[in-house]
């Protein structure tokens, strides 16, 4: 095991080559609905239990199912009303279980990227062939269901191996949402090809806000506004990225969706906000920022000429 | 440690669910029927009357609300018991003042120990929902079918003995089930159960030994979850209930009948400092037109009379 993941170099948040978003927007804003399938009885993984309670964990399982059955539609309509397309972190088996939900997104021009096959199949302990198999399955399944070639990756239940990033780059994945070291995209060091880290967030994530920070629905709305205010201010000199990761089984409740939608409208009603998808952010970054960032990072490393 | 090959096999990767209990049903695609008498929103108050033994076994885990300290945990035992002695009576008085018909999910140990409480709530016209034997007798896969069936039988027999009236519904202690709990309930003639939190409306649940109606009994909006687990203030709890109420009432226009499930816990919301908030909240909801305060059995009956 390594002491440092070795995926990026120190690159202080000062005097970086400025990022210019399309239309000179200050913030590239994207929303990541996690559309997940949690199995009632997945095969065991020795590194992680799927459910806190013994089989069948009726409470945990049915709570997640609520998201697909009920909450999703409230979340989707709130996004529609604010003109936000989702960049979906998808348990790709949803293409089989609930293709209706996937089609709803396709009709809206939403992006789909992979969040693994199921959110109850963990990458911990996978050998290389197995990890390749879930990437290939993801590419094939999403292509068949949506016509899209996945551009991004958020590991299933945030479970990784040491080779995950190298494999993503090898398969032509453009960005990973698994790294939380920054508020701007940046190159990830991989064995071959290219990969960037896309700012996602475990702080503005509804799971963390409601479940760990115990935020009320209105407090969560406030967190979102304040997160945006800072990134908007800083984005005047160099473009920032703000992501709101969502789970319909939480934000989609009748007592939560209203304050969330108000916060979403707060952001989208500002001028200078590029309301976009993760793929579009990544494509812009590769076209206009990637090479310059790489050179700047190299220039700043100890011992660089 | 590496994973076996079958870790990447997905035998239940198919349309619908990965189990055979119920069908996939998008919530907003059901016919927009009203409730009886043209009501749009049903409010289902369900108060839990629970007995937490002083000497829990904690199998397969300690139920939320169970004893915490070394034996004897008089602090938590009496705090929970307060709910059945004081809090429950505060709630009964409020329901009476407002003319609300509600349900009480009752551990049979409460009925056995405090039959007067059962007589009093039945006298006020409330429904008894079976809630297992006590909060330390969880239904789980470690029990064989005979042992678990005896738990259900004991609960139902004791409730009937205590004058609980016709028992149509079931809520498992700690919402914990074995793989066969639902089938055992259906085989004993129960009509609905409340353990699954995946919907806001009832749906048909195929237990393998008959059908149960799965009734929505909220987890995320329960007083215990919001006030104790999430540590929100009384004002914040009430605000969330009002927000949910307004939202569901608005949705009932285009989408038809809705249910606001309001689970109450007498040792939580029955405390003096919280009670004023509850009185104000329920009084306000009571004044709204188009709202039906109903028992679980009434909702189940109305639902099955006009299925989606």
XYZ file of C-alpha atoms in Angstrom:
613
model
C 0.000 0.000 0.000
C 1.137 3.516 -0.801
C 1.533 6.431 1.558
C 0.238 8.847 -1.086
C -2.097 7.882 -3.921
C 0.358 9.494 -6.389
C -2.468 10.846 -8.519
C -1.604 14.534 -8.525
C 1.091 16.996 -7.473
C 0.747 19.873 -5.060
C -0.599 22.841 -7.000
C -1.511 25.751 -4.746
C -4.732 27.690 -5.324
C -2.866 30.887 -6.204
C -1.453 32.261 -9.441
C -2.632 29.355 -11.522
C -3.192 29.960 -15.241
C -6.699 31.411 -15.247
C -9.546 29.274 -16.451
C -11.869 31.018 -18.898
C -15.260 29.361 -19.209
C -17.478 29.915 -22.262
C -19.133 33.338 -22.210
C -16.632 34.405 -19.549
C -18.768 32.683 -16.936
C -17.357 32.700 -13.422
C -18.687 29.340 -12.355
C -19.286 26.186 -14.325
C -22.269 24.748 -12.499
C -23.405 21.161 -12.776
C -25.814 18.932 -10.907
C -25.104 15.240 -10.449
C -28.159 13.141 -9.640
C -26.947 9.779 -8.416
C -29.441 7.365 -9.925
C -28.568 4.200 -8.126
C -29.762 0.673 -7.699
C -29.041 -1.016 -4.400
C -29.570 -4.769 -4.407
C -31.427 -6.433 -1.578
C -29.064 -9.392 -1.472
C -25.793 -8.772 -3.316
C -22.947 -11.307 -3.159
C -20.614 -10.628 -0.227
C -17.517 -8.494 -0.575
C -15.072 -9.198 2.258
C -14.112 -5.526 2.416
C -17.522 -3.981 2.946
C -20.997 -4.948 4.107
C -23.798 -3.838 1.790
C -26.286 -3.077 4.551
C -25.955 -2.166 8.227
C -28.654 -4.668 9.218
C -28.790 -8.398 8.519
C -30.589 -9.651 5.410
C -33.148 -8.442 4.531
C -32.411 -4.842 5.542
C -35.925 -3.702 4.789
C -35.379 -0.173 6.050
C -32.167 0.512 4.133
C -33.284 -1.194 0.936
C -36.725 0.371 0.786
C -35.354 3.813 1.626
C -33.070 3.668 -1.433
C -35.913 2.340 -3.567
C -37.973 5.397 -2.597
C -35.594 7.504 -4.644
C -36.364 5.690 -7.888
C -40.049 5.173 -7.164
C -41.016 8.597 -5.831
C -38.266 11.116 -5.150
C -36.681 11.068 -8.588
C -39.635 12.759 -10.230
C -39.668 15.681 -7.801
C -35.929 16.175 -8.245
C -36.199 16.001 -12.034
C -39.038 18.521 -12.159
C -37.223 20.952 -9.871
C -34.234 20.759 -12.232
C -36.508 21.222 -15.252
C -38.009 24.353 -13.759
C -34.534 25.815 -13.191
C -33.260 24.818 -16.624
C -30.640 22.417 -15.274
C -29.685 19.281 -17.158
C -28.454 16.449 -14.989
C -25.100 14.750 -15.360
C -26.187 11.410 -14.026
C -24.002 9.227 -11.892
C -25.696 6.016 -12.955
C -25.725 2.521 -11.535
C -25.768 1.215 -15.069
C -28.013 -1.749 -14.155
C -30.720 0.926 -13.933
C -30.796 0.645 -17.737
C -32.287 -2.821 -17.146
C -34.267 -2.262 -13.929
C -35.883 1.103 -14.608
C -35.152 2.120 -18.223
C -38.105 4.550 -17.986
C -36.049 6.774 -15.696
C -33.073 6.662 -18.037
C -35.256 7.547 -21.015
C -36.685 10.538 -19.128
C -33.139 11.822 -18.788
C -32.212 11.135 -22.402
C -35.243 13.137 -23.535
C -34.028 16.066 -21.447
C -30.525 16.011 -22.871
C -29.028 14.753 -19.633
C -25.571 13.226 -19.565
C -25.030 9.720 -18.215
C -21.766 8.530 -16.749
C -20.968 5.393 -14.807
C -21.327 4.862 -11.090
C -20.616 1.146 -11.487
C -23.064 -1.647 -12.177
C -24.848 -1.531 -8.830
C -24.142 0.573 -5.780
C -23.916 -2.703 -3.880
C -21.000 -4.140 -5.947
C -17.790 -2.743 -4.620
C -14.488 -2.471 -6.457
C -12.458 -3.338 -3.356
C -10.662 -6.583 -4.035
C -11.312 -6.689 -7.771
C -8.497 -7.965 -9.945
C -7.629 -6.140 -13.147
C -9.826 -8.306 -15.355
C -12.809 -7.715 -13.096
C -12.279 -3.992 -13.003
C -11.944 -3.932 -16.785
C -15.164 -5.913 -17.014
C -17.189 -3.332 -15.082
C -15.770 -0.487 -17.174
C -16.560 -2.353 -20.401
C -20.018 -3.285 -19.121
C -20.632 0.370 -18.239
C -19.559 1.641 -21.666
C -21.651 -0.972 -23.474
C -24.750 -0.669 -21.280
C -24.963 3.119 -21.320
C -24.301 3.222 -25.070
C -27.113 0.761 -25.756
C -29.564 2.584 -23.486
C -28.751 6.200 -24.327
C -26.542 6.317 -27.407
C -23.953 8.125 -25.292
C -20.364 7.101 -24.715
C -19.679 7.622 -21.049
C -17.217 10.427 -20.385
C -17.009 10.164 -16.616
C -16.722 7.857 -13.677
C -17.723 7.884 -10.049
C -16.713 4.581 -8.534
C -19.565 2.432 -7.211
C -20.124 3.468 -3.594
C -16.770 5.312 -3.939
C -14.827 2.042 -3.888
C -11.535 1.948 -5.767
C -8.396 -0.016 -6.417
C -4.886 1.333 -7.017
C -5.353 0.817 -10.754
C -8.771 2.452 -11.173
C -7.534 5.769 -12.577
C -5.087 4.140 -14.994
C -7.828 1.931 -16.390
C -10.274 4.811 -16.769
C -7.731 6.734 -18.839
C -6.938 3.666 -20.918
C -10.628 3.302 -21.837
C -10.839 6.955 -22.847
C -12.880 8.145 -19.890
C -12.407 11.928 -19.742
C -12.955 12.665 -16.066
C -13.202 11.115 -12.626
C -15.450 12.452 -9.841
C -13.647 10.409 -7.198
C -11.087 12.975 -6.056
C -11.907 15.894 -3.786
C -8.642 17.811 -3.619
C -9.757 20.929 -5.499
C -12.456 23.309 -6.728
C -11.044 23.350 -10.257
C -10.524 20.491 -12.713
C -6.951 19.359 -13.119
C -4.866 16.601 -14.691
C -4.632 13.263 -12.907
C -1.382 11.341 -13.203
C -2.149 8.110 -15.040
C -0.016 5.409 -16.674
C -1.150 6.257 -20.192
C -3.535 8.648 -21.882
C -5.198 11.553 -20.096
C -7.620 11.930 -17.213
C -8.837 14.945 -15.262
C -10.447 15.208 -11.864
C -13.845 16.877 -12.018
C -14.876 18.789 -8.906
C -17.783 16.903 -7.388
C -18.384 17.390 -3.683
C -18.757 15.360 -0.569
C -19.596 18.497 1.405
C -22.515 19.779 -0.653
C -23.655 16.214 -1.305
C -27.152 15.725 0.132
C -26.142 12.450 1.809
C -23.501 14.245 3.832
C -25.508 17.425 4.411
C -28.643 15.708 5.680
C -27.135 12.538 7.113
C -23.793 13.582 8.596
C -24.187 17.329 9.103
C -27.844 16.838 10.107
C -28.876 19.817 8.014
C -32.520 20.805 7.885
C -33.942 21.289 4.393
C -33.494 25.060 4.711
C -30.010 24.740 6.172
C -29.039 22.624 3.169
C -30.350 25.381 0.904
C -28.187 27.858 2.801
C -25.100 25.655 2.443
C -25.660 25.528 -1.299
C -26.038 29.313 -1.544
C -22.912 30.039 0.504
C -20.867 27.479 -1.432
C -21.935 29.191 -4.605
C -21.259 32.716 -3.287
C -17.604 31.949 -2.604
C -16.998 30.100 -5.856
C -18.768 32.898 -7.742
C -16.607 35.552 -6.136
C -13.397 33.654 -6.834
C -14.563 32.783 -10.328
C -14.254 36.439 -11.332
C -10.488 35.924 -11.686
C -10.340 32.267 -12.690
C -13.250 29.978 -13.445
C -14.393 27.610 -10.741
C -16.609 24.538 -10.775
C -19.549 23.932 -8.507
C -21.315 20.602 -8.371
C -24.356 19.575 -6.365
C -24.424 15.780 -6.021
C -27.933 14.549 -5.253
C -29.771 11.405 -4.229
C -33.487 11.383 -4.892
C -34.064 9.128 -1.902
C -33.089 12.113 0.250
C -33.673 15.395 -1.585
C -36.838 14.080 -3.244
C -38.952 14.072 -0.086
C -41.914 16.451 -0.056
C -40.462 18.433 2.859
C -37.035 18.836 1.261
C -37.584 19.516 -2.406
C -38.991 23.044 -2.003
C -36.039 24.598 -0.168
C -33.678 22.761 -2.504
C -35.370 24.173 -5.583
C -35.124 27.681 -4.137
C -31.375 27.244 -3.718
C -31.059 25.901 -7.237
C -32.937 28.929 -8.580
C -30.649 31.222 -6.590
C -27.694 29.879 -8.536
C -29.256 29.730 -11.974
C -30.660 33.264 -11.700
C -27.154 34.756 -11.388
C -25.488 36.106 -14.541
C -22.094 34.642 -15.349
C -23.024 31.073 -14.471
C -22.409 28.381 -17.047
C -25.184 25.900 -16.299
C -23.745 22.847 -17.941
C -22.809 19.185 -17.694
C -19.627 17.522 -16.532
C -18.852 16.309 -20.051
C -19.026 19.852 -21.431
C -16.789 21.117 -18.640
C -14.281 18.359 -19.341
C -14.285 18.955 -23.097
C -13.744 22.678 -22.615
C -10.984 22.011 -20.124
C -9.110 19.648 -22.448
C -9.432 22.081 -25.341
C -8.381 25.240 -23.492
C -6.780 24.526 -20.117
C -5.250 21.070 -19.870
C -1.861 21.668 -21.536
C -1.296 24.946 -19.753
C -2.200 23.384 -16.416
C 0.174 20.486 -16.989
C 3.019 22.858 -17.793
C 2.302 25.066 -14.788
C 2.169 22.106 -12.422
C 5.471 20.785 -13.786
C 7.119 24.198 -13.506
C 6.237 24.431 -9.825
C 7.541 21.061 -8.691
C 10.668 21.024 -6.517
C 13.724 20.689 -8.708
C 11.966 21.924 -11.861
C 14.139 24.102 -14.091
C -8.411 -10.487 -0.858
C -9.661 -11.040 -4.409
C -13.248 -11.632 -5.350
C -14.764 -14.801 -6.843
C -15.949 -14.748 -10.456
C -19.596 -14.693 -9.482
C -19.112 -11.269 -7.934
C -19.662 -9.990 -11.466
C -22.709 -12.124 -12.224
C -26.081 -10.415 -12.031
C -28.871 -12.982 -12.123
C -31.532 -10.421 -11.180
C -30.467 -7.697 -13.565
C -33.820 -7.334 -15.286
C -36.739 -4.985 -15.701
C -38.410 -4.060 -12.421
C -37.123 -5.072 -9.020
C -34.432 -7.529 -7.942
C -36.971 -9.352 -5.740
C -40.474 -10.673 -6.370
C -42.349 -8.900 -3.580
C -43.730 -5.951 -5.475
C -43.853 -4.332 -8.874
C -41.970 -1.263 -10.043
C -44.455 1.610 -10.064
C -43.455 5.210 -10.843
C -45.249 7.296 -8.243
C -46.686 10.004 -10.444
C -48.063 7.731 -13.141
C -51.055 6.420 -11.195
C -54.656 7.428 -11.830
C -55.671 10.578 -9.939
C -58.428 9.240 -7.696
C -59.696 11.229 -4.690
C -60.193 9.821 -1.202
C -63.750 9.220 0.068
C -65.878 12.369 0.395
C -63.620 14.143 -2.060
C -60.728 14.487 0.381
C -57.388 15.082 -1.313
C -54.884 14.529 1.452
C -55.162 11.913 4.167
C -53.184 12.519 7.339
C -52.311 9.270 9.055
C -51.082 9.787 12.592
C -49.575 6.622 14.028
C -48.265 6.729 17.587
C -45.878 3.995 18.742
C -46.431 2.456 22.178
C -43.271 0.525 22.841
C -41.819 -1.503 25.673
C -38.039 -1.500 25.999
C -36.941 -4.242 28.428
C -34.348 -3.329 31.028
C -32.383 -6.476 30.096
C -32.274 -6.488 26.278
C -30.577 -9.287 24.380
C -29.979 -6.968 21.428
C -30.377 -9.662 18.794
C -29.572 -9.126 15.995
C -29.082 -5.527 17.183
C -30.431 -3.180 19.803
C -33.501 -1.401 18.533
C -33.283 2.397 18.375
C -34.483 3.588 21.766
C -33.112 0.529 23.559
C -31.033 0.523 26.744
C -27.641 2.224 26.503
C -25.745 2.083 29.795
C -24.562 -0.847 31.887
C -27.339 -2.743 33.662
C -29.590 -1.479 35.164
C -30.153 1.419 32.777
C -32.889 3.068 34.784
C -32.357 6.314 32.932
C -33.404 5.007 29.534
C -35.931 2.501 30.844
C -37.924 5.145 32.662
C -37.478 7.723 29.925
C -39.146 5.331 27.461
C -41.778 4.306 30.002
C -42.643 7.968 30.465
C -44.090 7.822 26.957
C -46.593 5.147 27.895
C -47.608 6.754 31.209
C -47.628 10.476 30.474
C -46.862 11.235 26.828
C -49.489 8.868 25.461
C -52.172 10.456 27.627
C -51.122 13.923 26.558
C -51.507 12.803 22.939
C -54.877 11.150 23.614
C -56.165 14.347 25.162
C -54.979 16.400 22.183
C -56.454 13.965 19.656
C -59.721 14.112 21.605
C -59.772 17.901 21.669
C -59.180 18.054 17.930
C -61.463 15.132 17.118
C -58.717 13.200 15.325
C -58.988 9.480 14.580
C -55.561 7.932 14.583
C -53.651 4.658 14.891
C -51.450 3.383 17.701
C -48.754 0.816 16.905
C -48.629 -1.228 20.091
C -46.112 -3.758 21.368
C -48.150 -6.534 22.945
C -45.974 -6.194 26.057
C -47.477 -2.724 26.519
C -50.998 -4.147 26.233
C -50.130 -6.887 28.701
C -48.581 -4.525 31.210
C -50.894 -1.531 30.766
C -54.302 -2.815 29.626
C -55.885 0.423 30.839
C -53.983 2.329 28.151
C -55.421 0.042 25.463
C -58.921 0.445 26.870
C -58.508 4.209 26.922
C -57.275 4.585 23.366
C -59.884 2.148 22.084
C -62.519 4.036 24.034
C -61.523 7.136 22.100
C -61.988 5.291 18.802
C -58.354 4.859 17.794
C -57.009 1.852 15.905
C -54.485 -0.617 17.291
C -51.757 -1.710 14.870
C -49.788 -4.766 15.979
C -46.190 -3.784 16.695
C -44.662 -7.096 17.754
C -44.089 -8.323 21.289
C -41.566 -5.772 22.509
C -38.638 -3.744 21.224
C -36.176 -6.518 22.037
C -38.058 -9.261 20.197
C -36.986 -8.407 16.687
C -38.043 -10.396 13.649
C -34.904 -11.479 11.828
C -33.425 -14.239 9.702
C -31.805 -15.886 12.704
C -35.236 -17.067 13.883
C -36.760 -20.172 12.350
C -40.273 -19.973 10.939
C -41.823 -21.616 13.971
C -40.195 -19.265 16.453
C -41.057 -16.204 14.399
C -44.632 -17.392 13.866
C -44.982 -17.765 17.624
C -43.873 -14.159 18.065
C -46.614 -12.986 15.704
C -49.161 -15.247 17.382
C -48.218 -14.049 20.844
C -48.487 -10.424 19.803
C -51.909 -10.842 18.190
C -53.296 -12.984 21.007
C -52.220 -10.590 23.722
C -53.546 -7.561 21.848
C -56.917 -9.252 21.368
C -56.998 -10.334 24.984
C -56.393 -6.719 25.990
C -59.354 -5.523 23.972
C -57.421 -4.056 21.057
C -60.359 -4.716 18.742
C -59.903 -5.915 15.184
C -56.221 -5.747 14.274
C -55.635 -5.186 10.565
C -52.127 -3.770 10.455
C -48.580 -4.589 11.497
C -45.414 -2.610 12.131
C -42.343 -4.696 12.976
C -40.308 -3.611 15.990
C -37.490 -1.409 14.615
C -38.936 -2.171 11.141
C -36.758 -5.263 11.244
C -37.947 -8.280 9.264
C -36.818 -11.768 8.436
C -37.196 -12.953 4.822
C -40.483 -14.586 5.831
C -42.076 -11.977 8.100
C -44.515 -10.687 5.492
C -45.653 -14.218 4.608
C -46.255 -15.027 8.277
C -48.366 -11.882 8.627
C -50.421 -12.627 5.527
C -50.995 -16.207 6.649
C -52.481 -14.861 9.872
C -54.972 -12.666 8.096
C -53.354 -9.295 8.559
C -54.277 -6.861 5.797
C -51.490 -4.323 5.778
C -47.990 -3.758 7.101
C -45.846 -0.649 7.426
C -42.183 -1.655 7.366
C -41.217 -0.579 3.842
C -40.459 3.104 3.314
C -40.233 3.136 -0.471
C -43.559 4.785 -1.268
C -45.962 7.510 -0.196
C -49.038 5.506 -1.214
C -50.094 1.915 -0.525
C -49.129 -0.870 -2.893
C -49.789 -4.581 -3.163
C -47.036 -6.751 -1.717
C -46.847 -10.422 -2.709
C -45.603 -12.241 0.366
C -45.564 -15.656 -1.322
C -48.359 -16.697 1.084
C -50.933 -14.108 0.134
C -50.949 -10.391 -0.435
C -50.473 -7.570 2.039
C -50.993 -3.898 1.431
C -47.719 -2.087 2.062
C -48.700 1.160 3.790
C -46.520 4.261 3.829
C -45.298 4.898 7.345
C -42.688 7.630 7.211
C -39.158 7.202 8.455
C -37.654 10.532 7.384
C -40.475 12.626 8.851
C -41.010 10.666 12.057
C -40.618 12.775 15.189
C -37.963 10.438 16.493
C -35.897 10.615 13.308
C -36.110 14.401 12.974
C -35.898 15.466 16.620
C -33.681 12.743 18.086
C -31.549 11.390 15.236
C -31.227 14.578 13.176
C -31.346 16.793 16.280
C -33.504 19.408 14.645
C -35.398 21.845 16.852
C -39.120 21.643 17.514
C -39.681 24.620 15.223
C -37.649 22.942 12.478
C -39.592 19.708 12.852
C -42.925 21.519 12.643
C -41.730 23.471 9.626
C -40.818 20.260 7.809
C -44.202 18.726 8.554
C -45.922 21.886 7.278
C -43.733 21.898 4.165
C -44.559 18.270 3.500
C -48.246 18.938 4.087
C -48.322 21.884 1.679
C -46.374 20.026 -0.963
C -48.580 16.933 -0.850
C -51.738 19.024 -0.847
C -50.481 20.833 -3.959
C -49.595 17.538 -5.660
C -53.030 16.138 -4.860
C -54.472 18.541 -7.426
C -52.936 16.972 -10.529
C -52.063 13.573 -9.051
C -54.987 12.679 -6.795
C -55.107 11.234 -3.297
C -51.985 11.604 -1.163
C -51.049 10.437 2.327
C -49.102 12.414 4.906
C -47.763 9.805 7.299
C -47.004 11.299 10.686
C -45.435 8.791 13.070
C -45.350 10.041 16.653
C -43.378 8.751 19.611
C -44.849 9.611 23.015
C -41.469 9.726 24.763
C -40.263 12.207 22.136
C -43.075 14.502 21.118
C -45.052 13.947 24.321
C -42.545 15.878 26.423
C -43.904 19.089 27.930
C -41.501 21.379 26.097
C -42.391 19.858 22.740
C -46.087 19.468 23.296
C -47.103 23.065 22.627
C -45.489 22.836 19.215
C -47.421 19.650 18.437
C -50.715 21.146 19.576
C -50.217 24.185 17.356
C -49.121 22.056 14.409
C -52.000 19.600 14.524
C -54.524 22.352 15.229
C -53.393 24.173 12.102
C -53.463 21.059 9.923
C -56.929 20.260 11.280
C -58.283 23.545 9.923
C -57.275 22.883 6.325
C -60.057 21.908 3.905
C -59.808 18.729 1.843
C -57.916 16.881 4.555
C -58.988 13.549 6.007
C -57.537 12.400 9.340
C -57.835 8.646 9.069
C -56.668 5.427 10.641
C -54.472 2.982 8.774
C -57.339 0.512 8.457
C -59.577 3.191 6.960
C -56.919 4.136 4.441
C -56.304 0.518 3.500
C -60.010 -0.073 3.025
C -60.481 3.078 0.942
C -57.453 2.236 -1.175
C -58.587 -1.274 -1.938
C -62.116 -0.032 -2.695
C -60.646 2.149 -5.457
C -57.378 0.538 -6.541
C -55.069 2.476 -8.859
